Each structure stands twice: as C-alpha cells, then as structure tokens.
Amino acid sequence: MSNPILSVKNLVKTYPNGVQALKGVSFDVKQGEFLVVIGLSGSGKSTLLRCINRLHDPTSGEIFFEGSDIAQVQGEEVRSLRKKVGMIFQHFNLVPRHTVLSNVLMGSLGRVGSFKSIFGFFSPKDKTDAHKYLKLVGIADKEKIRVDQLSGGQQQRVAIARALAQGPSILLADEPVASLDPATCHTVMDYLKKVNKELGITIVCNLHFLSLVRQYATRVIALKGGKVVYEGSPQDITEEWFEKIYGQDAKEVHIN
Amino acid sequence: MKAYLFRRTFFDSFIFAYLVMVLLVVVASPSPEEMLLLERNSILFTVAMFIGAVISSGLNKASNEKLHTLGESLFQPQYKKATKNEVSWYKTMAGWQLTVFLCVTFVVGIRVTKFSLLELLNEDGFAGAVRLFKGLFSPNFEILPKAVLNIIETIFMAFIATILAIPFAFVLSFFCARNIMKGPVAYAIYMSLRTLLNFTRAIEAIIWAIIFSVWVGIGPFAGMLALMIHSIASLAKQYSEMVETVSDGPIEGIQSTGATKLQTVWFAIVPQVILPYISFTVYRWDINVRMATIIGLVGGGGIGTMLIQYQGQAMWPEVGCIILVIAIVVWAMDQASAVIREALK
C-alpha cells in the first residue's frame, strides 16, 4: 500500500476567542482520492481545510503532507507548501477588475519573483499553461473578459483554472458549489471530477449535499462538533448515520 | 464599562467646574492681572472638578432616575438607554443641567466676542464697508494678466504637492491599515505611524507654510512643501481607511497560491483600492488649489501672495480682480474634480 499524500493526526484548532473548532481530528488521504468532508455549518470543515494550507495556524497536532510535518512551519516553508496545495473557495475569491487570463496567471505567482510579477512578466510556459487550463474548464473563449462580468459558475471554473496553474498535487475545495444554483452545481463538480480523473490530482472537498457526495466522492468523512464521526464509503451512509451527522430533524434534500 | 464611568464623571465635573468659574468671575469680578494667574486659576478649576465629580457620582447613585446627570444620559451604555421612564425634561436633573449650560455659554460667548449691534450699524464703519465693496465690484482688469500668471503658479504648486505626496502616502497607507499590520511588531509600527500622521495633520498647512518659509525662504517652494506635508498625512489616512475596507476573499485566494506578502498586496489589495485612491487624489488636488491660495497669504507664493500685497495697500479694485480670478478657478476645479470622480465610480 502506498503512503498517504496527506495525513492529519490529532489536529486541534482553538481560535483566539476560545472557540474550539477542531478537537483532535485524524484521517489519511491517499494519492488520487476524491475525499469529501461533510458536516453542519460550524462543524469545523472550513477550519480543517484552512489549517491544511496554513491560512490558519493549527493549535496542536500534526499534518504530514508528502511525508513532512507542515503543521507548525513558518515563512518560506509555508509558501512552498501552498504552491503545491491549490484551493477553491465558496465565494471564488477571484481578483475583481482583472481579466480571466490575468486571474489564472496569478496561480503561478508562487514561481515568479515578486518584482517580475508586479511588472507582469510571466514566462511563456506559464501563459501556455494558463490557456491549457482555461480550455480544460471550458472557458478558453472568455479569457479577455473581466471576471466580475462572469456568472457564478464561470467564476468558479476560473478559480479552478487558477488553482491548477499552481501545478498542485492536491486540491482543497471549500464548499465549491454552495453559492451556485443546482444546475451549475453539477457542471462545476463535473470539472472537479475531470481534474481528479484526467490530471490525477487528489481532491479534498467540503460539501453540504449528500446527493452530490454519493455521486462524486470516492470516500467520505463526516465532522460533528470538531470531531470525525464517520469515515467510509459514500454508499454506506445510511439513514441512521445521516441523522447522527445532521441531527434528528434533518431531512435529506436531493438536487438534480 | 469603566470607560463609560470615566467619561460620565469627567463630562459632568467639567461642566460643573466651568459653571463655577463663570460664577466666580461674575461674583468676585477679578482684575485683569488676576485673570492671568494661570496656575492659581487651574488649581481652582481642578478643585471645582473634584467637587463636580463627587456631586455627579452622588446624583447618579440615587435610584431616582430624575436625578441622573447629563453625563449619565449621554454616555450610559446602550442596554441602559434601551429602557427609560417618560418624564418631562424640566423635571429632570439632566434637562436643567443642559439648559443652564447652554444659556450661560451663550451669554458668556456674547460677552467674549464683543458682539455689538451698535458697531454693526455705526455710520462711519458702514460707509467704509460700502467703499470697499464698491472697489471690489468694479475690478481693475489691468492687473488681470499678472493675476492669471500667479494663479497658474498656484495651480502648479498644488499639482506638484499632490504628485509628490502620492508615493509617500501610497506606501504609508499599507503600514497604517489595521487589517495588514497583524502581530505585535506590526502593531507597534502601525500605532506610531498613525500617531505621527495624526499629529502632522493636526498642524494646519498654514503653520507648515510659516515653518517652511523660514526654512527655504518665502515663495512657492515653501508653499508647495507645506501642502505636500499636509497632503501626505491626509491621503495616507484616506488611503489606509480604504485598505481597511477591502474584502478578505481575494487576499485568501492570492495567499493560497503561495504568493509573497508583496504580491498579495499588489494583486489582491491594490485592484480593490485603486479607483478610490485616484478619486481621493483628484479631490486632494482640488483642495490643495484652495489651500494654496490661503498659504500664499503667509508668503507661500502664487495668487495668495499677490492678494495680500494689494490688500495691504488697500487697492480694492485690484483685490476685486484677484478674488474674481480665484473664484472662477476654484469653481472650475471643483466642477472638474466632481466630474472626474463621478466617472471613476
């Protein structure tokens, strides 16, 4: 059995205001997996992803990424970690007033020197890569349009292309479809699936909808109150587990 | 909670001490020499403040809401303001406190400013004003070419002051933004820069002009330097407030690509603030043209210096011409900057 690409051990995150978002979370992610994290709002899903690429600093615990513990690294080491970890956000987090192409090129900022990038000197390879990834997510014809002119689904696809331009080995997706309508939802999830299958990039994705989980995930973990309460195959989530994760009164919603 | 008690007590005792001092002046009618005894009078004021503080605390401890002071009703926390008994203002301590304070201040103010209807309607004085207005309203256009040249100097003074202030203000604005300066060292830099800028802004441009006209000599250079210092402080504050309102999304997005701090500022923050920056800068140029005129009065060069020369010789028709030129230019700048700022929205 191959070593896991990402291995989280006993991760704890306490915010300065005293809120304990993660209370000892442990799990492994294998190369090429499409792992989905489910749980209620406030269960610690977002915090978990932000600890992995160190947008947040974990309080204690270990995060092994490609063999080395990155839970407490600082400065330059954080940057070299982030280069290999792409992230997709619920609200896309693109830079307004810039074009689609310019936003995708920003994915290569980690490789370009500060001053070169400020004057817009991106290498020809970065540019061809940007075009390649825009084609992959199906919006190559929109490269000259300002991102604030695009629909939500299109913006999220630009965000995927930007994350790919980093050349990541793992992609973190924090509720990538939560602010999209049901139809667009599937398009974006399909592109994530494509990235996972065709480029072999490992994906860790937070999701709300159980129907999407069954359709796309290869494995599922469920968080509740900052702890892992379920780990297994998406097909094995029974009614009983569903109630345990989402509470007694929850009803499953299907989107198609 | 403690801040509220301090504010309430300080406010009440200040008003009390002020009223006591006015009463002392009225009752004891001190000589002008006695009025100048700053040390003794300060001690008297402080003692009165202590008495006021005691009275304020005593009244506010009373369970009867009618006895609560003005400071209490002004500074009490929101949860206390939420509930209130309906009482006519003249039945409350706070109402009387406010009434007495306003009436006394009005009377004292009238006395201090030597307000006098007699002087306003004095025949000789009125004739003088009429003569002046006659001069102003029949401007002497012979000096128009000189006035135009001088106002051009003023406009360029304001322009260069604004342009030179931009790079300083731009860099400073990021160091003065709370959302960028996280961590203890960064916070110390943030606080000291803020204090320095507030202090610089507190000194009016006209004072800077006096300082610089001694330093580099009277003329447009001194005026330009004064405007520049003032513009740096003002723009840095406005810019940094803009930086504080940017949304965190793009910042997180850029950070997650492994970008450096400099790249994050340039790619995630600058695109969000650039338009307001330009808008503020155009407005600052507009303000600087008006300020440059005033600064000219103390030797900062340009149209202001010309104005003060003719005014000193009481050549009112010439002054009228200069005022007309200033009015037209200020109006035009105001309109132009408004149109540009509208287009930038």
XYZ file of C-alpha atoms in Angstrom, chain B:
345
model
C -17.767 49.786 31.448
C -15.058 51.730 33.267
C -14.530 53.961 30.253
C -18.183 54.944 30.484
C -17.937 55.872 34.181
C -14.831 57.934 33.486
C -16.442 59.796 30.579
C -19.615 60.487 32.561
C -17.768 61.789 35.596
C -15.305 63.837 33.543
C -18.076 65.387 31.454
C -20.226 66.292 34.477
C -17.353 67.673 36.529
C -16.032 69.699 33.583
C -19.413 71.375 33.113
C -19.712 71.933 36.865
C -16.225 73.451 37.134
C -16.886 75.660 34.113
C -20.102 76.999 35.674
C -18.313 77.555 38.999
C -15.575 79.557 37.256
C -18.106 81.719 35.426
C -19.917 82.317 38.714
C -16.611 83.282 40.369
C -15.834 85.802 37.622
C -19.313 87.337 37.960
C -19.362 87.416 41.771
C -15.724 88.290 42.541
C -15.105 90.358 39.344
C -11.317 89.745 39.373
C -8.856 92.271 37.943
C -7.186 91.545 34.539
C -3.982 90.638 36.407
C -5.838 88.060 38.464
C -7.374 86.592 35.281
C -3.821 85.936 34.014
C -2.828 83.820 37.049
C -2.968 80.585 35.060
C -1.538 78.459 37.844
C -3.937 79.613 40.569
C -6.926 79.503 38.239
C -6.041 75.988 37.076
C -5.929 74.841 40.702
C -9.327 76.434 41.318
C -10.684 74.671 38.219
C -9.271 71.311 39.325
C -10.750 71.682 42.813
C -14.113 72.548 41.264
C -13.818 69.478 39.042
C -13.271 67.286 42.095
C -16.368 68.711 43.768
C -18.268 68.188 40.495
C -17.109 64.578 40.302
C -18.351 63.903 43.825
C -21.718 65.524 43.105
C -22.046 63.627 39.806
C -21.327 60.255 41.435
C -23.718 61.034 44.275
C -26.574 62.033 41.970
C -26.121 59.038 39.686
C -26.090 56.625 42.625
C -29.584 57.844 43.533
C -32.189 55.332 42.461
C -34.460 58.155 41.233
C -33.821 58.429 37.504
C -34.852 62.116 37.542
C -31.685 62.967 39.465
C -29.334 61.404 36.924
C -26.934 63.840 35.281
C -26.392 64.867 31.667
C -23.182 62.839 31.513
C -25.098 59.743 32.584
C -27.794 60.122 29.953
C -25.184 60.900 27.292
C -22.615 58.188 27.945
C -24.625 55.371 29.570
C -24.242 52.064 27.737
C -26.804 51.000 25.132
C -28.528 48.433 27.329
C -29.385 51.169 29.839
C -30.543 53.536 27.114
C -32.928 50.834 25.921
C -35.360 51.397 28.804
C -36.471 54.791 30.043
C -39.255 56.365 32.104
C -41.216 59.039 30.298
C -40.505 62.280 32.233
C -40.768 65.898 31.051
C -37.326 67.428 30.544
C -37.863 70.215 33.098
C -38.443 67.651 35.811
C -35.038 66.041 35.301
C -31.581 66.990 36.563
C -30.080 66.410 33.102
C -32.582 68.757 31.453
C -31.756 71.613 33.813
C -28.059 70.941 33.549
C -28.233 71.293 29.773
C -30.431 74.397 29.866
C -28.226 76.238 32.356
C -25.077 75.227 30.470
C -26.391 76.450 27.105
C -27.789 79.742 28.474
C -24.620 80.570 30.417
C -22.415 79.685 27.429
C -24.487 81.860 25.115
C -24.257 84.876 27.422
C -20.529 84.369 28.044
C -19.989 83.927 24.299
C -21.728 87.205 23.504
C -19.510 88.969 26.040
C -16.257 87.341 24.878
C -16.792 88.032 21.148
C -17.704 91.657 21.999
C -20.861 91.280 19.956
C -22.324 94.722 19.410
C -25.226 95.861 17.242
C -24.052 99.451 17.722
C -20.772 98.788 15.951
C -22.531 96.900 13.161
C -24.815 99.869 12.473
C -22.165 102.555 13.082
C -22.357 105.073 10.223
C -18.641 105.657 9.670
C -17.839 101.964 9.711
C -20.704 101.205 7.351
C -19.504 103.878 4.902
C -16.063 102.248 4.928
C -17.552 98.863 4.070
C -19.546 100.403 1.232
C -16.369 101.991 -0.160
C -14.601 98.629 -0.008
C -17.436 96.815 -1.750
C -17.591 99.482 -4.437
C -13.918 98.804 -5.134
C -14.377 95.033 -5.142
C -17.327 95.192 -7.505
C -15.547 97.436 -10.011
C -12.466 95.242 -10.529
C -9.410 96.727 -12.170
C -8.650 94.394 -15.086
C -5.277 95.991 -15.788
C -3.644 93.502 -13.419
C -5.529 90.550 -14.932
C -2.509 89.159 -16.878
C -0.414 89.169 -13.708
C -3.242 87.567 -11.726
C -3.617 84.820 -14.324
C 0.124 84.083 -14.246
C 0.002 83.931 -10.448
C -2.995 81.631 -10.300
C -1.225 79.317 -12.757
C 1.681 79.246 -10.320
C -0.786 78.342 -7.550
C -2.356 75.533 -9.584
C 1.075 74.047 -10.329
C 2.065 74.402 -6.683
C -0.989 72.362 -5.736
C -0.343 69.856 -8.524
C 3.301 69.195 -7.617
C 2.414 68.998 -3.916
C -0.210 66.351 -4.712
C 2.006 64.359 -7.111
C 4.941 64.294 -4.681
C 2.629 63.249 -1.850
C 1.221 60.226 -3.718
C 4.177 57.782 -3.455
C 4.703 58.544 0.245
C 1.004 58.266 1.047
C 0.667 55.099 -1.063
C 3.410 53.261 0.804
C 2.376 54.620 4.207
C -1.270 53.623 3.669
C -0.471 49.899 3.837
C 1.537 50.335 7.035
C -1.375 52.291 8.541
C -4.045 49.692 7.782
C -5.122 47.571 10.741
C -6.012 44.533 8.613
C -2.499 44.270 7.166
C -0.486 45.129 10.255
C -1.109 41.998 12.307
C 1.241 40.835 15.049
C 2.887 42.772 17.915
C 5.778 44.381 15.951
C 3.491 45.345 13.086
C 1.004 46.803 15.569
C 3.710 48.955 17.155
C 4.682 50.316 13.716
C 1.010 50.874 12.909
C 0.363 52.776 16.136
C 3.438 55.006 15.904
C 2.791 55.851 12.233
C -0.843 56.640 12.955
C 0.131 58.917 15.841
C 2.756 60.679 13.718
C 0.290 61.246 10.863
C -2.466 62.462 13.191
C -0.001 64.892 14.716
C 1.113 66.119 11.293
C -2.480 66.621 10.217
C -3.313 68.467 13.423
C -0.836 71.184 12.390
C -2.609 73.282 9.784
C -0.991 73.737 6.371
C -0.668 77.462 7.089
C 1.596 76.715 10.083
C 3.720 74.402 7.909
C 3.955 77.236 5.379
C 5.300 79.582 8.050
C 7.851 76.949 9.120
C 8.985 76.289 5.545
C 9.100 79.958 4.555
C 11.690 80.389 7.311
C 13.485 77.205 6.225
C 13.656 77.618 2.431
C 12.651 81.269 2.112
C 9.381 82.922 1.144
C 7.948 81.767 -2.179
C 6.117 78.996 -3.993
C 8.624 76.327 -2.920
C 7.770 76.862 0.750
C 4.061 76.767 -0.040
C 4.451 73.599 -2.077
C 6.350 71.849 0.725
C 3.678 72.829 3.243
C 0.922 71.471 1.020
C 2.887 68.294 0.367
C 3.344 67.507 4.074
C -0.331 68.107 4.705
C -1.353 66.054 1.656
C 0.818 63.091 2.679
C -0.843 62.952 6.083
C -4.377 63.383 4.727
C -4.021 60.999 1.772
C -2.323 58.322 3.872
C -5.270 58.384 6.261
C -7.891 58.221 3.497
C -5.960 55.556 1.574
C -5.470 53.385 4.659
C -9.154 53.578 5.538
C -9.820 52.264 2.041
C -7.375 49.400 2.572
C -9.202 48.522 5.787
C -12.475 48.002 3.911
C -11.179 45.579 1.244
C -12.773 42.137 1.203
C -10.701 39.245 2.529
C -11.710 36.830 -0.252
C -9.177 37.840 -2.917
C -6.478 38.110 -0.221
C -7.059 34.487 0.826
C -7.245 33.492 -2.830
C -3.868 35.012 -3.654
C -2.242 33.821 -0.414
C -3.284 30.247 -1.139
C -1.269 30.277 -4.379
C 1.927 30.699 -2.358
C 2.313 34.391 -3.144
C 4.671 36.615 -1.143
C 3.395 39.415 1.099
C 4.290 41.993 -1.571
C 2.475 40.020 -4.278
C -0.582 39.691 -2.034
C -0.718 43.454 -1.543
C -0.199 44.135 -5.254
C -2.564 41.521 -6.693
C -5.295 41.232 -4.058
C -5.480 44.658 -2.384
C -4.360 47.210 -4.982
C -7.045 46.285 -7.581
C -9.679 46.798 -4.899
C -8.461 50.248 -3.814
C -7.031 51.818 -6.956
C -10.174 53.669 -8.076
C -10.964 55.227 -4.698
C -7.269 56.159 -4.484
C -7.425 58.097 -7.761
C -10.690 59.685 -6.694
C -9.226 60.858 -3.367
C -6.136 62.168 -5.139
C -8.092 64.268 -7.635
C -10.118 65.673 -4.752
C -6.923 66.404 -2.839
C -5.585 68.427 -5.797
C -8.826 70.406 -5.787
C -8.471 71.045 -2.042
C -4.795 71.948 -2.496
C -5.602 74.677 -5.036
C -7.896 76.310 -2.469
C -5.373 75.806 0.349
C -2.519 77.158 -1.815
C -4.355 80.461 -2.024
C -4.558 80.738 1.758
C -0.944 79.633 2.132
C 0.080 82.413 -0.248
C -1.185 84.871 2.353
C 1.693 83.966 4.690
C 4.330 84.018 1.951
C 3.748 80.738 0.173
C 3.821 82.378 -3.259
C 1.222 82.335 -6.007
C -2.041 84.257 -6.091
C -2.313 84.443 -2.296
C 0.904 86.456 -2.000
C -0.310 88.813 -4.732
C -3.637 89.201 -2.927
C -2.048 90.126 0.397
C 0.217 92.724 -1.312
C -2.692 94.620 -2.879
C -4.829 94.220 0.229
C -2.037 95.743 2.321
C -2.122 98.852 0.101
C -5.950 98.938 0.273
C -6.148 98.778 -3.556
C -9.669 97.335 -3.562
C -10.376 97.299 -7.331
C -7.200 95.220 -7.844
C -8.171 92.934 -4.946
C -11.591 92.570 -6.594
C -9.953 91.376 -9.811
C -7.830 88.811 -7.934
C -10.819 87.497 -5.973
C -12.740 87.088 -9.219
C -9.908 85.051 -10.764
C -9.674 82.856 -7.651
C -13.428 82.293 -7.610
C -13.501 81.219 -11.263
C -10.561 78.829 -10.894
C -11.862 77.287 -7.650
C -15.294 76.824 -9.218
C -13.805 75.225 -12.341
C -11.557 72.881 -10.318
C -14.481 71.898 -8.135
C -16.642 71.051 -11.160
C -13.839 69.199 -12.956
C -12.900 67.099 -9.950
C -16.562 66.239 -9.350
C -16.980 65.084 -12.966
C -13.775 63.013 -12.855
C -14.706 61.433 -9.532
C -18.166 60.596 -10.849
C -16.631 58.886 -13.901
C -14.351 56.805 -11.651
C -17.205 55.247 -9.662
